[in-house]
């Protein structure tokens, strides 16, 4: 295995680690907002906005720490992610009356996000030295 392949494999592993934490954090915010009585769609956008800030830190500091992470492209990618999540929540809500379960299913139905956003992150959001010579911090 080459050094570049090892670096890519480590970055992918870090991406999935951050993704698990980010998903749990985002769903936790959504569920907390629903629990205090907010509408599921308001809970989703608030959770998404707060989660986006949290995710920026985990992705820029953990996953793509060897690259320069563009805030503008990161926000743009999360705008697309929000619209896809909104569609998934709406679709799940058509069949599932519980906002908690509908929110969970909306997250679980989106495996495209894991692969698609990793590629989007590498290609558009995080640019830099794949061997880790450039560190943002």
GROMACS .gro file of C-alpha atoms in nm:
model
  137
    1UNK     CA    1   0.000   0.000   0.000
    2UNK     CA    2   0.137   0.342  -0.091
    3UNK     CA    3   0.163   0.636   0.149
    4UNK     CA    4  -0.109   0.822  -0.042
    5UNK     CA    5  -0.344   0.522  -0.013
    6UNK     CA    6  -0.275   0.495   0.359
    7UNK     CA    7  -0.343   0.867   0.402
    8UNK     CA    8  -0.671   0.837   0.212
    9UNK     CA    9  -0.776   0.535   0.419
   10UNK     CA   10  -0.697   0.719   0.746
   11UNK     CA   11  -0.891   1.024   0.629
   12UNK     CA   12  -1.191   0.808   0.535
   13UNK     CA   13  -1.178   0.639   0.876
   14UNK     CA   14  -1.163   0.981   1.048
   15UNK     CA   15  -1.457   1.095   0.832
   16UNK     CA   16  -1.673   0.806   0.950
   17UNK     CA   17  -1.570   0.862   1.314
   18UNK     CA   18  -1.669   1.229   1.291
   19UNK     CA   19  -1.985   1.136   1.100
   20UNK     CA   20  -2.107   0.907   1.378
   21UNK     CA   21  -2.048   1.176   1.641
   22UNK     CA   22  -2.201   1.448   1.420
   23UNK     CA   23  -2.510   1.239   1.343
   24UNK     CA   24  -2.567   1.160   1.710
   25UNK     CA   25  -2.522   1.528   1.801
   26UNK     CA   26  -2.756   1.649   1.527
   27UNK     CA   27  -3.027   1.395   1.602
   28UNK     CA   28  -2.991   1.469   1.973
   29UNK     CA   29  -3.055   1.839   1.906
   30UNK     CA   30  -3.354   1.755   1.687
   31UNK     CA   31  -3.502   1.523   1.951
   32UNK     CA   32  -3.443   1.779   2.228
   33UNK     CA   33  -3.616   2.052   2.029
   34UNK     CA   34  -3.912   1.823   1.957
   35UNK     CA   35  -3.923   1.729   2.327
   36UNK     CA   36  -3.960   2.094   2.429
   37UNK     CA   37  -4.253   2.129   2.191
   38UNK     CA   38  -4.109   2.267   1.868
   39UNK     CA   39  -4.255   2.161   1.535
   40UNK     CA   40  -4.046   1.888   1.373
   41UNK     CA   41  -3.949   2.111   1.079
   42UNK     CA   42  -3.844   2.398   1.304
   43UNK     CA   43  -3.654   2.147   1.519
   44UNK     CA   44  -3.483   2.017   1.208
   45UNK     CA   45  -3.360   2.353   1.082
   46UNK     CA   46  -3.243   2.465   1.427
   47UNK     CA   47  -3.069   2.132   1.483
   48UNK     CA   48  -2.918   2.151   1.138
   49UNK     CA   49  -2.781   2.502   1.189
   50UNK     CA   50  -2.633   2.426   1.530
   51UNK     CA   51  -2.513   2.089   1.409
   52UNK     CA   52  -2.346   2.252   1.109
   53UNK     CA   53  -2.127   2.462   1.340
   54UNK     CA   54  -2.038   2.154   1.545
   55UNK     CA   55  -1.972   1.951   1.229
   56UNK     CA   56  -1.743   2.220   1.089
   57UNK     CA   57  -1.523   2.188   1.395
   58UNK     CA   58  -1.513   1.807   1.387
   59UNK     CA   59  -1.451   1.785   1.014
   60UNK     CA   60  -1.195   2.066   0.996
   61UNK     CA   61  -1.008   1.958   1.311
   62UNK     CA   62  -1.038   1.581   1.289
   63UNK     CA   63  -1.115   1.459   0.938
   64UNK     CA   64  -0.959   1.722   0.714
   65UNK     CA   65  -0.700   1.857   0.958
   66UNK     CA   66  -0.433   1.839   0.691
   67UNK     CA   67  -0.626   2.064   0.453
   68UNK     CA   68  -0.768   2.410   0.433
   69UNK     CA   69  -1.145   2.388   0.481
   70UNK     CA   70  -1.351   2.646   0.293
   71UNK     CA   71  -1.628   2.784   0.515
   72UNK     CA   72  -1.831   2.904   0.215
   73UNK     CA   73  -1.821   2.568   0.040
   74UNK     CA   74  -1.890   2.391   0.369
   75UNK     CA   75  -2.203   2.603   0.421
   76UNK     CA   76  -2.312   2.546   0.059
   77UNK     CA   77  -2.272   2.170   0.098
   78UNK     CA   78  -2.481   2.178   0.416
   79UNK     CA   79  -2.751   2.380   0.240
   80UNK     CA   80  -2.784   2.092  -0.006
   81UNK     CA   81  -2.770   1.846   0.284
   82UNK     CA   82  -3.049   2.037   0.459
   83UNK     CA   83  -3.277   2.021   0.155
   84UNK     CA   84  -3.219   1.648   0.116
   85UNK     CA   85  -3.281   1.598   0.488
   86UNK     CA   86  -3.598   1.808   0.469
   87UNK     CA   87  -3.727   1.591   0.185
   88UNK     CA   88  -3.638   1.275   0.380
   89UNK     CA   89  -3.815   1.404   0.694
   90UNK     CA   90  -4.123   1.500   0.496
   91UNK     CA   91  -4.131   1.159   0.326
   92UNK     CA   92  -4.085   0.970   0.652
   93UNK     CA   93  -4.353   1.185   0.817
   94UNK     CA   94  -4.607   1.074   0.557
   95UNK     CA   95  -4.594   0.721   0.698
   96UNK     CA   96  -4.465   0.765   1.055
   97UNK     CA   97  -4.668   0.978   1.299
   98UNK     CA   98  -4.396   1.002   1.567
   99UNK     CA   99  -4.165   1.299   1.497
  100UNK     CA  100  -3.883   1.119   1.683
  101UNK     CA  101  -3.907   0.805   1.473
  102UNK     CA  102  -3.965   1.003   1.152
  103UNK     CA  103  -3.651   1.207   1.226
  104UNK     CA  104  -3.453   0.892   1.296
  105UNK     CA  105  -3.575   0.722   0.979
  106UNK     CA  106  -3.497   1.037   0.778
  107UNK     CA  107  -3.137   1.012   0.900
  108UNK     CA  108  -3.116   0.637   0.845
  109UNK     CA  109  -3.261   0.661   0.492
  110UNK     CA  110  -2.976   0.882   0.378
  111UNK     CA  111  -2.673   0.656   0.328
  112UNK     CA  112  -2.602   0.873   0.023
  113UNK     CA  113  -2.485   1.141   0.261
  114UNK     CA  114  -2.198   0.930   0.394
  115UNK     CA  115  -2.038   0.853   0.060
  116UNK     CA  116  -2.153   1.161  -0.127
  117UNK     CA  117  -2.047   1.411   0.133
  118UNK     CA  118  -1.709   1.251   0.182
  119UNK     CA  119  -1.639   1.294  -0.189
  120UNK     CA  120  -1.786   1.645  -0.181
  121UNK     CA  121  -1.572   1.725   0.122
  122UNK     CA  122  -1.253   1.604  -0.039
  123UNK     CA  123  -1.321   1.760  -0.379
  124UNK     CA  124  -1.485   2.091  -0.290
  125UNK     CA  125  -1.468   2.174   0.078
  126UNK     CA  126  -1.125   2.058   0.197
  127UNK     CA  127  -0.831   2.128  -0.022
  128UNK     CA  128  -0.472   2.084   0.071
  129UNK     CA  129  -0.185   1.846   0.100
  130UNK     CA  130  -0.317   1.486   0.114
  131UNK     CA  131   0.002   1.376   0.289
  132UNK     CA  132  -0.071   1.598   0.588
  133UNK     CA  133   0.211   1.848   0.553
  134UNK     CA  134  -0.032   2.141   0.572
  135UNK     CA  135  -0.212   2.179   0.903
  136UNK     CA  136  -0.484   2.437   0.968
  137UNK     CA  137  -0.397   2.462   1.336
   0.00000   0.00000   0.00000
